[in-house]
Coordinates of C-alpha atoms in Angstrom, one line a residue:
X1 CA 19.9 -4.1 -22.5
X2 CA 18.4 -6.5 -25.0
X3 CA 15.9 -9.2 -24.5
X4 CA 17.0 -12.4 -22.8
X5 CA 15.5 -15.2 -20.8
X6 CA 15.9 -15.1 -17.0
X7 CA 14.8 -17.5 -14.3
X8 CA 11.2 -17.5 -13.1
X9 CA 9.9 -17.6 -9.6
X10 CA 10.8 -15.4 -6.6
X11 CA 13.8 -14.0 -8.3
X12 CA 11.7 -12.2 -10.9
X13 CA 11.1 -9.1 -8.7
X14 CA 14.8 -8.7 -8.1
X15 CA 15.2 -9.0 -11.9
X16 CA 12.6 -6.3 -12.4
X17 CA 14.5 -4.0 -10.1
X18 CA 17.7 -4.8 -11.8
X19 CA 16.1 -3.7 -15.1
X20 CA 15.0 -0.4 -13.5
X21 CA 11.3 -1.4 -13.0
X22 CA 9.6 -0.9 -9.6
X23 CA 6.6 -3.1 -8.6
X24 CA 3.8 -1.1 -7.1
X25 CA 0.5 -2.3 -5.5
X26 CA -2.6 -1.1 -7.3
X27 CA -5.8 -1.2 -5.4
X28 CA -4.9 0.0 -1.9
X29 CA -7.7 0.1 0.6
X30 CA -8.2 0.1 4.4
X31 CA -8.3 -3.7 5.0
X32 CA -4.9 -4.1 3.3
X33 CA -3.6 -1.7 5.9
X34 CA -5.3 -3.1 9.0
X35 CA -4.6 -6.7 8.1
X36 CA -0.9 -6.0 7.8
X37 CA -0.9 -7.1 4.1
X38 CA 0.8 -3.9 2.9
X39 CA 3.4 -4.3 5.7
X40 CA 4.2 -7.8 4.5
X41 CA 4.3 -6.8 0.8
X42 CA 6.7 -3.9 1.6
X43 CA 8.9 -6.0 3.9
X44 CA 9.1 -8.8 1.3
X45 CA 10.1 -6.4 -1.4
X46 CA 6.9 -7.0 -3.4
X47 CA 5.6 -3.4 -3.2
X48 CA 7.7 -0.3 -3.5
X49 CA 4.8 2.0 -3.9
X50 CA 1.0 2.0 -3.8
X51 CA -2.0 3.6 -5.5
X52 CA -5.8 3.5 -5.2
X53 CA -8.9 5.0 -6.6
X54 CA -12.4 6.0 -5.4
X55 CA -14.0 3.0 -7.0
X56 CA -11.8 0.6 -4.9
X57 CA -12.6 2.6 -1.7
X58 CA -16.4 2.6 -2.5
X59 CA -16.4 -1.2 -2.8
X60 CA -14.5 -1.6 0.4
X61 CA -16.7 0.8 2.4
X62 CA -19.8 -1.0 1.0
X63 CA -18.7 -4.6 1.4
X64 CA -16.3 -4.5 4.3
X65 CA -16.0 -3.4 8.0
X66 CA -12.6 -1.8 8.0
X67 CA -14.0 1.7 7.8
X68 CA -16.8 1.2 10.3
X69 CA -15.1 2.6 13.4
X70 CA -14.0 5.8 11.7
X71 CA -17.4 6.3 10.1
X72 CA -19.0 5.8 13.4
X73 CA -16.9 8.5 15.0
X74 CA -17.6 10.9 12.0
X75 CA -21.3 10.2 12.3
X76 CA -21.3 11.0 16.0
X77 CA -19.7 14.4 15.3
X78 CA -22.2 15.1 12.5
X79 CA -19.3 15.6 10.0
X80 CA -20.5 16.7 6.6
X81 CA -20.4 14.2 3.8
X82 CA -17.5 15.7 1.8
X83 CA -15.4 16.2 4.9
X84 CA -16.1 12.6 5.9
X85 CA -14.9 11.3 2.5
X86 CA -11.8 13.5 2.8
X87 CA -11.1 12.1 6.3
X88 CA -11.3 8.5 5.1
X89 CA -9.0 9.1 2.2
X90 CA -6.5 11.2 4.1
X91 CA -6.3 8.5 6.8
X92 CA -5.6 5.8 4.2
X93 CA -3.0 8.0 2.5
X94 CA -1.2 8.9 5.7
X95 CA -1.1 5.3 7.0
X96 CA 0.1 3.9 3.7
X97 CA 2.8 6.6 3.4
X98 CA 4.0 5.6 6.8
X99 CA 4.2 2.0 5.8
X100 CA 6.2 2.8 2.7
X101 CA 8.4 5.4 4.4
X102 CA 11.4 2.9 4.8
X103 CA 11.4 2.4 1.1
X104 CA 11.2 6.1 0.5
X105 CA 14.2 6.6 2.8
X106 CA 16.2 3.7 1.4
X107 CA 15.7 4.8 -2.2
X108 CA 16.2 8.5 -1.4
X109 CA 12.8 9.3 -2.6
X110 CA 12.8 7.4 -5.8
X111 CA 10.2 4.9 -4.6
X112 CA 8.0 4.6 -1.5
X113 CA 5.2 6.8 -2.7
X114 CA 1.5 6.5 -2.3
X115 CA -0.9 8.1 -4.8
X116 CA -4.6 8.9 -4.3
X117 CA -7.2 10.9 -6.2
X118 CA -8.2 14.2 -4.6
X119 CA -11.7 14.4 -3.2
X120 CA -13.8 16.4 -5.7
X121 CA -17.3 16.6 -6.8
X122 CA -17.7 14.7 -10.1
X123 CA -16.8 16.8 -13.1
X124 CA -14.7 19.3 -11.2
X125 CA -13.0 22.0 -13.3
X126 CA -9.2 22.6 -13.3
X127 CA -9.3 25.0 -10.4
X128 CA -11.5 22.7 -8.3
X129 CA -9.2 19.8 -9.0
X130 CA -6.1 21.8 -8.1
X131 CA -7.6 23.0 -4.8
X132 CA -8.8 19.5 -3.9
X133 CA -5.3 18.1 -4.7
X134 CA -3.6 20.7 -2.5
X135 CA -6.1 20.0 0.3
X136 CA -5.5 16.2 0.2
X137 CA -1.8 16.7 0.1
X138 CA -2.0 19.0 3.1
X139 CA -4.2 16.6 5.0
X140 CA -1.8 13.7 4.3
X141 CA 1.2 15.8 5.5
X142 CA 3.7 13.2 4.2
X143 CA 6.6 13.8 1.8
X144 CA 5.9 10.6 0.0
X145 CA 2.2 11.4 -0.8
X146 CA 1.3 11.9 -4.5
X147 CA -2.0 13.3 -5.8
X148 CA -3.5 11.4 -8.7
X149 CA -4.9 13.5 -11.6
X150 CA -6.5 12.5 -14.9
X151 CA -4.7 13.2 -18.3
X152 CA -7.5 15.5 -19.4
X153 CA -7.2 19.2 -20.1
X154 CA -8.5 20.1 -16.7
X155 CA -6.5 17.4 -15.0
X156 CA -3.3 18.5 -16.7
X157 CA -3.9 22.1 -15.8
X158 CA -4.3 21.0 -12.1
X159 CA -1.2 18.9 -12.4
X160 CA 0.8 21.8 -13.6
X161 CA -0.4 23.9 -10.7
X162 CA 0.4 21.2 -8.2
X163 CA 4.0 20.8 -9.5
X164 CA 4.5 24.5 -9.4
X165 CA 3.6 24.4 -5.7
X166 CA 6.0 21.5 -5.1
X167 CA 3.4 18.8 -4.9
X168 CA 4.2 15.4 -6.5
X169 CA 1.7 14.2 -9.1
X170 CA 0.6 10.9 -10.7
X171 CA -1.1 11.6 -14.0
X172 CA -3.3 8.7 -15.1
X173 CA -5.2 7.6 -18.2
X174 CA -2.6 8.4 -20.8
X175 CA -3.8 6.5 -23.9
X176 CA -1.8 8.0 -26.7
X177 CA 1.7 9.3 -27.6
X178 CA 0.2 12.7 -28.3
X179 CA -1.4 12.9 -24.8
X180 CA 1.9 11.8 -23.3
X181 CA 3.7 14.6 -25.1
X182 CA 1.2 17.1 -23.4
X183 CA 1.9 15.5 -20.0
X184 CA 5.6 16.0 -20.5
X185 CA 5.2 19.6 -21.5
X186 CA 3.0 20.2 -18.4
X187 CA 5.6 18.5 -16.2
X188 CA 8.4 20.7 -17.6
X189 CA 6.4 23.8 -17.2
X190 CA 5.3 23.0 -13.7
X191 CA 8.9 22.3 -12.6
X192 CA 10.1 25.5 -14.3
X193 CA 7.5 27.5 -12.2
X194 CA 8.6 25.6 -9.1
X195 CA 12.3 26.4 -9.8
X196 CA 11.4 30.1 -10.4
X197 CA 9.7 30.1 -7.0
X198 CA 12.8 28.8 -5.4
X199 CA 11.5 25.4 -4.5
X200 CA 13.6 22.2 -4.3
X201 CA 13.0 20.3 -7.5
X202 CA 14.6 17.1 -6.1
X203 CA 11.6 16.5 -3.9
X204 CA 8.9 16.9 -6.5
X205 CA 8.2 13.4 -8.0
X206 CA 6.0 12.7 -11.0
X207 CA 4.5 9.6 -12.6
X208 CA 2.8 9.2 -16.0
X209 CA 0.6 6.2 -16.2
X210 CA -0.7 4.2 -19.2
X211 CA -3.7 1.8 -18.8
X212 CA -2.1 -0.8 -21.0
X213 CA -4.7 -3.6 -20.5
X214 CA -7.5 -1.2 -21.5
X215 CA -5.6 -0.1 -24.6
X216 CA -5.3 -3.7 -25.8
X217 CA -9.0 -4.5 -24.9
X218 CA -10.3 -1.6 -27.0
X219 CA -8.0 -2.3 -29.9
X220 CA -8.7 -6.0 -29.8
X221 CA -12.5 -5.3 -29.8
X222 CA -12.1 -3.3 -33.0
X223 CA -10.2 -6.1 -34.6
X224 CA -12.9 -8.5 -33.7
X225 CA -15.6 -6.2 -35.0
X226 CA -13.8 -5.9 -38.3
X227 CA -13.1 -9.7 -38.4
X228 CA -9.5 -8.9 -39.2
X229 CA -6.0 -10.2 -38.2
X230 CA -6.6 -12.1 -35.0
X231 CA -2.8 -12.6 -34.8
X232 CA -2.5 -8.8 -34.0
X233 CA -4.6 -9.0 -30.9
X234 CA -2.7 -8.1 -27.8
X235 CA -0.1 -6.0 -29.7
X236 CA -1.5 -2.5 -29.5
X237 CA -0.5 -1.7 -25.9
X238 CA 3.1 -2.8 -26.4
X239 CA 3.3 -0.7 -29.6
X240 CA 2.0 2.4 -27.8
X241 CA 4.3 1.7 -24.8
X242 CA 7.3 1.5 -27.0
X243 CA 6.5 4.8 -28.7
X244 CA 5.8 6.5 -25.4
X245 CA 9.1 5.2 -24.0
X246 CA 10.9 6.6 -27.0
X247 CA 9.3 10.0 -26.3
X248 CA 10.4 9.6 -22.7
X249 CA 14.0 9.1 -23.8
X250 CA 13.8 12.1 -26.1
X251 CA 12.4 14.3 -23.4
X252 CA 15.3 13.4 -21.1
X253 CA 17.7 14.2 -23.9
X254 CA 16.3 17.7 -24.5
X255 CA 18.0 21.0 -23.6
X256 CA 14.9 21.9 -21.5
X257 CA 15.4 18.8 -19.3
X258 CA 19.1 19.4 -18.9
X259 CA 18.4 22.8 -17.4
X260 CA 15.9 21.3 -15.0
X261 CA 18.2 18.4 -14.1
X262 CA 21.0 20.9 -13.3
X263 CA 18.6 22.5 -10.9
X264 CA 18.0 19.1 -9.1
X265 CA 14.9 17.7 -10.9
X266 CA 14.4 14.0 -11.1
X267 CA 13.0 12.3 -14.2
X268 CA 9.3 11.7 -14.5
X269 CA 8.7 7.9 -14.5
X270 CA 6.4 6.0 -16.7
X271 CA 3.9 3.6 -15.0
X272 CA 2.3 0.7 -16.7
X273 CA -1.1 0.2 -15.0
X274 CA -1.4 -3.5 -15.6
X275 CA -4.0 -4.5 -13.0
X276 CA -4.1 -8.3 -12.9
X277 CA -2.3 -8.7 -16.3
X278 CA 0.8 -10.6 -15.4
X279 CA 1.9 -10.8 -19.1
X280 CA 2.2 -7.0 -19.2
X281 CA 4.7 -7.1 -16.3
X282 CA 6.8 -9.4 -18.4
X283 CA 6.5 -7.6 -21.7
X284 CA 6.9 -3.9 -20.5
X285 CA 10.4 -3.8 -19.1
X286 CA 12.7 -0.8 -19.3
X287 CA 14.7 1.5 -17.1
X288 CA 12.9 4.2 -15.2
X289 CA 9.4 2.6 -15.2
X290 CA 6.9 1.2 -12.7
X291 CA 4.5 -1.7 -13.0
X292 CA 1.4 -1.2 -10.9
X293 CA -0.5 -4.4 -10.3
X294 CA -3.1 -5.9 -8.0
X295 CA -2.2 -7.9 -4.9
X296 CA -3.0 -11.1 -6.8
X297 CA -0.9 -10.2 -9.7
X298 CA 2.1 -9.4 -7.5
X299 CA 1.8 -13.0 -6.1
X300 CA 1.4 -14.5 -9.6
X301 CA 4.5 -12.6 -10.8
X302 CA 6.5 -14.0 -7.9
X303 CA 5.3 -17.5 -8.5
X304 CA 5.5 -17.8 -12.3
X305 CA 6.8 -14.6 -13.8
X306 CA 9.4 -14.8 -16.5
X307 CA 11.3 -11.8 -17.9
X308 CA 13.1 -11.3 -21.2
X309 CA 15.2 -8.3 -20.3
X310 CA 14.6 -4.8 -21.7
X311 CA 11.6 -5.0 -24.1
X312 CA 11.1 -1.3 -24.9
X313 CA 14.4 0.4 -25.6
X314 CA 15.2 0.8 -29.3
X315 CA 12.0 -0.8 -30.3
X316 CA 10.2 2.3 -31.7
X317 CA 10.7 1.1 -35.3
X318 CA 9.0 -2.2 -34.6
X319 CA 6.3 -0.3 -32.8
X320 CA 5.6 2.0 -35.7
X321 CA 5.3 -1.0 -38.0
X322 CA 2.9 -2.6 -35.6
X323 CA 0.8 0.5 -35.4
X324 CA 0.7 0.7 -39.2
X325 CA -0.5 -2.9 -39.5
X326 CA -3.2 -2.3 -36.9
X327 CA -4.3 0.9 -38.7
X328 CA -4.6 -1.0 -42.0
X329 CA -6.8 -3.5 -40.2
X330 CA -9.2 -0.8 -39.0
X331 CA -7.8 0.2 -35.6
X332 CA -7.7 4.0 -35.4
X333 CA -5.4 4.8 -32.4
X334 CA -6.9 8.3 -32.3
X335 CA -10.3 6.8 -31.9
X336 CA -9.1 4.2 -29.4
X337 CA -7.6 7.0 -27.2
X338 CA -10.8 9.1 -27.6
X339 CA -13.0 6.3 -26.5
X340 CA -10.8 5.3 -23.5
X341 CA -10.6 8.9 -22.3
X342 CA -14.3 9.2 -22.4
X343 CA -14.8 5.9 -20.6
X344 CA -12.3 7.0 -17.9
X345 CA -14.2 10.2 -17.4
X346 CA -17.4 8.3 -16.9
X347 CA -15.7 5.9 -14.6
X348 CA -14.3 8.7 -12.4
X349 CA -17.7 10.3 -12.1
X350 CA -19.5 7.0 -11.2
X351 CA -16.7 6.0 -8.8
X352 CA -17.0 9.3 -6.9
X353 CA -20.8 9.1 -6.8
X354 CA -20.6 5.6 -5.5
X355 CA -18.1 6.5 -2.8
X356 CA -20.1 9.6 -1.7
X357 CA -23.3 7.5 -1.8
X358 CA -22.1 4.6 0.3
X359 CA -20.3 6.9 2.8
X360 CA -23.5 8.9 3.1
X361 CA -25.5 5.7 3.8
X362 CA -23.0 4.6 6.5
X363 CA -23.1 8.0 8.2
X364 CA -26.9 7.9 8.3
X365 CA -26.9 4.4 9.6

């Protein structure tokens, strides 16, 4: 489908779904569960999935009261710190999965998932990541639970192991076409191992997520530093997304995929992690994708969103031209990806330390 103008307002989410894009809530935490907010978002069709991260949980434990009762019970039982963090995360994951179970059932497992990072010590190796992911999935004990793993070498190794065991994965922090190609290869290999083990491939979902706002921010910063081409600011993420979407289409056209599809596998979906960036929801539209956004962004999209139809299919030529222009102006996409991956690793470490630190304080208190 080509670009076109559609009506704005409450109809925009239905238009997104018609274009094959699922809106997800990014930033899940306990108070969104206890207040009924997630229930209302799901019932109103605004959230067809949800995801969170340890940084969000750390902020909520530190500044809110929604975890107080469970933390009190854990403290009375002298539960170790790591076990306590796992208990908090598993409770949120189970509860959110139950809230989204109707969507999961209505879409026959296409939507209705909840993803969460496995509970690991900062800097865990591939084996530790895989073990923690399996433990979290087992603790959740829900068919619509996904484990979230970083698109690093260790994270991808852990993702492949999870897929081979029939556990759905959400790979995050994909900042380049080259890294996405690695993700696809790991996905194929994991499903092939699962097939060889006799597992049902139709119930092993997978997401591959790009932090589009962060890609633009890093590229735009380099343009500003070079004092070059201000008109190109805000174009890097769209170019990368279009090239990744082209790779997505090529992967689903491969002989390797046809064999897996014949065995019941479902396509891995692309996720645009847009946060609060409503313009990204409007500009990243194509079949088989997910837009993960904050609660505020979901409301803003409903109120003033405006779509232009499919913006990614068949746009790889324009994307290559945009990349070439940016490269000429001093934006190295390889360096952008390298910087963002390093920043993501630091963020993961600091988020887990913050979560463990604040949970430890609450247990002692």
